[in-house]
Amino acid sequence: MRAPARPPPALAWLWQKGLAQRRVAGRVMHAGRPVAGAVVRLATEELRIGEWVLAEVETDGAGRFDFGPRPPTRYRVVAQAKGLVAGGVLLELRAREPRPAPGDVTIELRDCELLISGTVRDAAGGVIAGARVRAGTRAEVFGGVLSDEQGNYEVCLQAGPAHVEAAADGYGTALEHTGGRSAARVDFALSPEVAIVGRVVDGAGAPVGGAAVIAETNGHDPGQLTESADDGGFRLDGLIAGTYRVVARDADRADDETVTLAAAGASAEVTLTLQQGATLSGRVVVAGQPRGDATVIARAADETWMLGSAVTQTDGRFAIDGLPRGQVHIEVEGHKLLSPAPIVDLGEVERGQVELVCERLATVSGRVVRGGKTVARAHVMLEHNLERRSLALSNDDGTFELEGVEPATYDIRATSAAEGAATARRAITVGAKDVAGLLLELDLSASIAGSVVDAKGAAVGGVRVYLEREGDDAVPDDVFSDRTAADGTFLISALAAGSYRPHVSRDRDGAILRPPVGGRHPAIAVADATSRVTGVRLTIAPADLTISGRAVRRGEPVAGIEIAAVSRLGDVETARSEADGTFVLEGLVEGRYELQARQVGQTEISVGDGRTLSVDAGATKVVVELPATGKIEGVLRGFSAPPEITVRGDSGGRKADVSGSRFAVADVPVGEYVVSAVAASGHVASARVNVTADQVGHVTLTASATGTLTGTVVDLRTGAAVPGTFCRWEAGDGSLTRPVATDASGRFSFAVPAGTVRVDCFGRRPQLIVVRDVSANVEPGGIAHVTVEAATLHRSRQDGTIGVELEQDASGAHRVHFLLGAAASSGLRVGDVLLAVDGLPVAGMRGYAVRLLMLDRSVGATAKLIVDREGTQRVFDVAVEPAPVRPEEEDPG
């Protein structure tokens, strides 16, 4: 697949200075034989826009390719051939001794396991020939094809999850996620592209030609890159509605602006003024010695955007040019940064020089096997607090290696879609030393097979069936899924013994498809780890109705409004209004829906006169009348780091676009708003502003004084420090800031605004709750310390009821307010004051924390409650009973 014609990108600023070019060459193999005529692509890994092809060649008769000498940066080399799965390697040309050697790369192509096919059409229904379709089991290794004259395409992948993109000239690039064992279908309906146009100028306003202009994303979603023309003009097209960081770079000069595009066909215009950037330089030191071949990464202070990277040389030194002046977040791959603090202000660091003192993080390695045989291409994952922290694929000999693992206790597990098997969750504790020699046996191979049909018995293909494991030993992410084939069949493997609740959803947006009578599908029992459950039949209600209409303001169409239809069961379907204001909500079942409207980046806004707008599925010509709007513009003073600005009022809330010291929010419904700014530096500010129709409300936000708040999280039961907990502080508008993790000593530290600051902490797995409100008074420039008491819950879900309802009075005491079930017959009385649960004093605790402590046990177990009754302490054992089932949750039949 050839890349579309475009200007050559001006990417010289990506090449690390002072290093020589290296030749990139190698061969492509399949089953031990060279592959002639394979297409090999060279792409940069340093741009956050998805894969961007720099060069493309074909292999010769001996399977060899040669890209010639290449400047020093990080590349990905990907090869593909018809009927085979694309393969690729990552090359780091900035390292002293790159692995693999860039001049002798071997790329192995594998047999097709999963065939993805489909059709590419435009939103009006016409087919698109020559559309560029890319797909990969891992997003960094894509196979690409062009759609034929009928818009059809096919591409080969490994079995498992799949990332699929489709693009065509004049359209926005669409992205879907799917997966399967042998075949899956993904059809695309492309919408008109959105575009960002503008000019690149220097500080004097003169045009700058030949600058690289990039629409950056998170690196997963596709972005775009171009060069500015001689007059400084540029156009970034082929984008979809969303938020982009638009960056212009010319050598060490740069500028950037965040742009949000709301609807298909929309465009935005920006002017980027290049300024001389700052340089972050210094050296990396580990155990008192300079560390070579370490990758230093600079990100935005809030870690949203990657700004640049460099690899240290033998003396540990590095330099990253063209960074914005102000605060940046620094990290060193595979290492823990001991000093300085991760956020560094380049305006305060002398000549940008820093010494990064680090300690090397551990490596976890081992082998994946099944029945004594090694398993290649198995996914090996480390999870902590229900978050995936690391992922690797096993090699051909089954070996795997996970580098840069922080000290903590993890769940490790391996899965193989090709084998249909997995390992059970296994806890490992990682400290300063490597963990080697792990043997992961894929011994969970039970499966559930069946079909999905509609109320008339017709097969339903292309929907997602997922199983949620139930029971005391289940965790919230115990979910296994498959996408139904054209005949409605599904097969879900790699299961353990247990009870599984099936759910059906539309693959494109995850909307739940319920049984015809509502409620849930019956649970499915799996006897053991090798069971084969077959013949499961999941019947779903027809979801073929629509609600259509127009979003208008004063009779004029409004594009980019997200319209949501909410059913009585809480199911939500959404659609965005097009350029003419029209919208179509699809996939609805029979019934009545409440319509809500939302601007991009904004919470719910009022519809019409603010009354609920309810319509039946099947309704047409629905008019969603939006309120009149104005605009808010403001100036920032005294902020050392770019803040996040939120506008909140009765009509909802949204984020502001910030450019330097100015910010703006357009299309704000008429009303009074509180505008708040919160920065990672601890600076905050807020002000009120009135917005009137078609007018601009002006506001100035002046940063507050700051101090430092430190704290320690301790276990309520043992008093021991709790590492790996996430803590954050509350801003003046009530919003909570980005969390940071406690270190090995359970400690955390924030820069915070002076005054009273509230702290909240949480942990995901095992679930951890803060039992008491925690706040401190921080003096300007001062340091305050808090101790946070937290309780670890042993059960990830509460399936029962304790039958005790409490009220907390002004003194913090918890009084029994209501009793039912076993609690009512236990001898407890209304008015008793609860003193302790299982010996833990509860005075002053949060009410929900007390409730969860009582419920942290299986149904049938008892909680020991100590109460005060008129000055006398009494002890009661109260059993946890099954919670009442709501009518809509009852199993059908």
Coordinates of C-alpha atoms in Angstrom, one line a residue, residues 89 147 172 226 248 261 277 283 318 327 466 516 524 572 587 597 632 715 719 741 792 794:
V89 CA 10.8 -4.5 14.7
S147 CA -10.2 -1.3 -1.0
G172 CA -11.7 11.6 8.2
T226 CA 2.6 18.5 6.7
A248 CA 4.9 23.8 14.4
L261 CA -13.1 20.2 16.2
G277 CA 12.6 26.8 22.6
R283 CA 23.2 13.5 32.6
F318 CA 21.7 14.0 26.9
Q327 CA 7.5 23.3 33.5
Y466 CA -18.8 -10.8 26.8
P516 CA -36.8 -9.1 24.8
I524 CA -23.7 -19.9 32.9
V572 CA -27.6 5.4 26.3
G587 CA -30.0 0.8 17.4
A597 CA -27.7 17.5 24.4
I632 CA -16.0 33.8 27.6
D715 CA -3.6 1.1 56.9
G719 CA -1.0 1.2 60.9
A741 CA 1.0 7.4 43.5
T792 CA -8.4 -2.2 52.3
H794 CA -11.2 -7.8 50.8

